[in-house]
Amino acid sequence: MYGAGKIGVFDAHADCSPDVLGHLHAHGTPVRRLIEDEHVPARNFIQVGLRGYYPSDELFAWMQAKGMRSHYMAEVERKGWDVVLRRALEEALDGPRYLYVSVDVDALGPAYAPGTGTPEPGGLTTRELFPMIRRIAHEIGIVGMEVVEVAPAHDPGYTTALNAHRIVLEALTGLAMRKKGIKGRHYLHPIAAGSARARGRTTPA
Ligand SMILES: [Mn+2]
């Protein structure tokens, strides 16, 4: 229906291996397949949250050569979340009109999402990810989204399920704001955000 658009991916892993133990279709290969089979141009892939032992130098080189736009946690460490968030939002606005968002729950650190197959320390916090998802849905608009890699068997405290659920709600909130015609960047309810109180109002205007 929408054709080849853009894909915004939140993930600890680049998932662009040519194969996993000889298997072409495995959880570490989908990005490679999408690009090599020309479903989505590489430059329309925006990745946020990459870290850990992956990718290898070889994959680094492949990703660079293809022109993927990848944001590693090292970039967050160096430049701060606000800068990376702004860049990723700009990239999401660039190019094709349609944006699909894929959230691998392991983009969050294991403190926020222990229930996943390949947890990777040092990830995003919920306070970083939630506004990002809401802002993408509101300011850029999305045609679809998914939250993947929640593993209930490893999630005894429901932390991962709660946060995965909230990721979806943040996206729905952004879509609702868009539908309602709320304009501007990083809109927050003035009372909830403290602005109304700062002006001496304690009840809704
Ligand atoms: Mn992952």
Coordinates of C-alpha atoms and ligand atoms in Angstrom, one line a residue:
M1 CA 0.0 0.0 0.0
Y2 CA 2.8 2.4 0.9
G3 CA 5.7 1.0 -1.1
A4 CA 9.3 1.3 0.0
G5 CA 9.4 4.0 2.6
K6 CA 11.7 4.5 5.6
I7 CA 12.3 2.2 8.5
G8 CA 13.3 3.6 11.9
V9 CA 14.8 0.9 14.1
F10 CA 15.5 0.9 17.8
D11 CA 17.8 -2.0 18.6
A12 CA 21.0 -2.8 20.5
H13 CA 21.9 -4.9 17.4
A14 CA 22.4 -3.9 13.8
D15 CA 20.8 -7.2 12.7
C16 CA 22.5 -7.1 9.3
S17 CA 24.5 -10.3 9.3
P18 CA 24.6 -12.1 6.0
D19 CA 23.5 -15.3 7.9
V20 CA 23.3 -16.8 11.3
L21 CA 24.9 -20.2 11.5
G22 CA 24.1 -20.6 7.8
H23 CA 20.5 -19.5 8.1
L24 CA 19.5 -16.6 5.9
H25 CA 16.3 -15.9 7.9
A26 CA 17.2 -15.5 11.5
H27 CA 16.8 -12.8 14.1
G28 CA 20.2 -11.3 13.2
T29 CA 19.6 -11.0 9.4
P30 CA 16.4 -9.1 8.7
V31 CA 18.0 -5.8 8.0
R32 CA 20.4 -7.4 5.6
R33 CA 17.6 -9.1 3.7
L34 CA 15.5 -6.0 3.4
I35 CA 18.4 -4.1 2.0
E36 CA 20.0 -6.7 -0.3
D37 CA 16.5 -7.7 -1.7
E38 CA 16.0 -4.0 -2.3
H39 CA 12.8 -3.6 -0.3
V40 CA 14.1 -0.5 1.4
P41 CA 17.1 1.6 0.4
A42 CA 19.9 1.4 3.0
R43 CA 20.0 5.2 3.5
N44 CA 16.4 5.1 4.6
F45 CA 17.3 2.9 7.5
I46 CA 17.7 4.8 10.7
Q47 CA 19.1 2.8 13.6
V48 CA 19.3 4.0 17.2
G49 CA 20.7 2.3 20.3
L50 CA 23.4 0.1 18.8
R51 CA 26.1 -1.2 21.2
G52 CA 27.9 -4.3 22.5
Y53 CA 29.9 -6.9 20.6
Y54 CA 28.0 -6.4 17.3
P55 CA 28.6 -5.3 14.6
S56 CA 32.0 -6.7 13.7
D57 CA 34.5 -4.5 11.6
E58 CA 33.3 -6.3 8.5
L59 CA 29.6 -5.4 9.2
F60 CA 30.6 -1.9 10.2
A61 CA 32.2 -1.5 6.8
W62 CA 29.2 -2.9 5.0
M63 CA 26.8 -0.6 6.8
Q64 CA 28.9 2.4 6.1
A65 CA 29.3 1.5 2.5
K66 CA 25.6 1.1 2.1
G67 CA 25.0 4.5 3.7
M68 CA 22.8 3.3 6.6
R69 CA 22.2 5.9 9.2
S70 CA 23.2 4.3 12.5
H71 CA 23.4 5.8 16.0
Y72 CA 25.4 3.9 18.5
M73 CA 25.3 4.4 22.2
A74 CA 28.9 5.7 22.0
E75 CA 27.4 8.6 20.1
V76 CA 24.9 9.2 22.9
E77 CA 27.8 9.0 25.4
R78 CA 29.8 11.5 23.3
K79 CA 27.1 14.0 22.2
G80 CA 24.2 13.4 24.6
W81 CA 20.8 12.0 24.0
D82 CA 19.2 15.4 22.9
V83 CA 21.7 15.7 20.0
V84 CA 21.2 12.1 18.9
L85 CA 17.4 12.4 19.2
R86 CA 17.4 15.6 17.1
R87 CA 19.6 14.0 14.4
A88 CA 17.5 10.9 14.2
L89 CA 14.3 13.0 14.0
E90 CA 15.8 15.0 11.2
E91 CA 16.8 11.8 9.3
A92 CA 13.3 10.4 9.8
L93 CA 11.9 13.5 8.1
D94 CA 14.3 13.3 5.2
G95 CA 13.4 11.4 2.1
P96 CA 10.3 9.1 1.7
R97 CA 7.1 10.2 3.3
Y98 CA 6.2 6.9 5.0
L99 CA 7.9 5.8 8.1
Y100 CA 7.6 2.4 9.8
V101 CA 9.0 2.0 13.3
S102 CA 10.4 -1.2 14.6
V103 CA 11.3 -1.4 18.3
D104 CA 13.5 -4.2 19.5
V105 CA 12.9 -4.1 23.2
D106 CA 16.6 -4.7 23.8
A107 CA 17.2 -1.1 22.7
L108 CA 16.4 -0.5 26.3
G109 CA 19.0 -1.5 28.8
P110 CA 18.4 -4.8 30.8
A111 CA 17.4 -2.7 33.8
Y112 CA 14.3 -1.8 31.8
A113 CA 14.0 -4.8 29.7
P114 CA 15.5 -7.9 31.2
G115 CA 13.0 -10.2 29.4
T116 CA 14.6 -10.5 26.0
G117 CA 16.8 -13.0 24.2
T118 CA 20.0 -11.0 23.7
P119 CA 20.1 -8.4 26.5
E120 CA 22.9 -5.8 26.1
P121 CA 24.0 -3.6 29.0
G122 CA 24.1 0.1 28.7
G123 CA 21.0 0.7 26.6
L124 CA 18.5 3.5 26.4
T125 CA 16.4 4.4 29.5
T126 CA 12.6 4.5 29.3
R127 CA 12.8 8.3 29.8
E128 CA 14.9 8.5 26.7
L129 CA 12.9 6.1 24.6
F130 CA 9.3 6.9 25.5
P131 CA 9.4 10.6 24.4
M132 CA 11.3 9.6 21.3
I133 CA 8.6 7.2 20.2
R134 CA 5.8 9.7 21.1
R135 CA 7.6 12.5 19.2
I136 CA 8.1 10.3 16.1
A137 CA 4.5 9.4 16.0
H138 CA 3.4 13.0 16.6
E139 CA 5.9 15.1 14.7
I140 CA 6.7 12.8 11.8
G141 CA 3.8 10.4 11.6
I142 CA 4.1 6.6 11.2
V143 CA 2.3 4.1 9.0
G144 CA 3.0 1.2 11.3
M145 CA 5.1 -0.1 14.1
E146 CA 6.1 -3.2 16.0
V147 CA 7.7 -4.1 19.3
V148 CA 9.7 -7.3 19.0
E149 CA 12.0 -9.6 21.1
V150 CA 10.0 -9.6 24.3
A151 CA 10.6 -13.0 26.0
P152 CA 8.0 -13.5 28.7
A153 CA 9.9 -16.6 30.1
H154 CA 12.8 -14.3 31.1
D155 CA 10.5 -11.5 32.4
P156 CA 9.4 -12.7 35.9
G157 CA 8.8 -9.1 37.2
Y158 CA 6.8 -8.1 34.1
T159 CA 9.3 -5.1 33.7
T160 CA 9.8 -5.8 30.0
A161 CA 6.1 -6.4 29.3
L162 CA 5.2 -3.2 31.1
N163 CA 7.7 -1.1 29.2
A164 CA 6.9 -2.8 25.9
H165 CA 3.2 -2.0 26.5
R166 CA 4.1 1.6 27.3
I167 CA 6.1 1.9 24.1
V168 CA 2.9 1.1 22.1
L169 CA 0.9 3.5 24.2
E170 CA 3.4 6.3 23.6
A171 CA 3.1 5.7 19.8
L172 CA -0.7 5.8 20.1
T173 CA -0.5 9.0 22.1
G174 CA 1.6 10.6 19.4
L175 CA -0.8 9.5 16.7
A176 CA -3.8 10.8 18.7
M177 CA -2.0 14.2 19.2
R178 CA -1.4 14.3 15.4
K179 CA -5.0 13.4 14.7
K180 CA -6.2 16.1 17.1
G181 CA -4.2 18.7 15.2
I182 CA -1.8 19.6 18.1
K183 CA 1.1 21.4 16.4
G184 CA 4.7 22.1 17.4
R185 CA 7.7 20.1 18.6
H186 CA 7.8 18.2 21.8
Y187 CA 4.4 19.1 22.9
L188 CA 3.6 18.3 26.6
H189 CA 0.4 19.1 28.5
P190 CA 1.1 22.4 30.2
I191 CA -0.3 21.4 33.6
A192 CA 1.4 17.9 33.6
A193 CA 4.6 19.5 32.4
G194 CA 4.5 22.1 35.2
S195 CA 4.1 25.3 33.0
A196 CA 0.6 26.1 34.2
R197 CA 1.7 25.9 37.9
A198 CA 4.7 28.1 37.1
R199 CA 2.3 30.8 36.0
G200 CA 0.4 30.6 39.3
R201 CA -2.5 28.4 38.0
T202 CA -3.3 25.2 39.9
T203 CA -6.4 24.3 38.0
P204 CA -6.9 23.8 34.3
A205 CA -7.6 27.0 32.3
Ligands
MN1 MN 18.3 -6.7 19.4

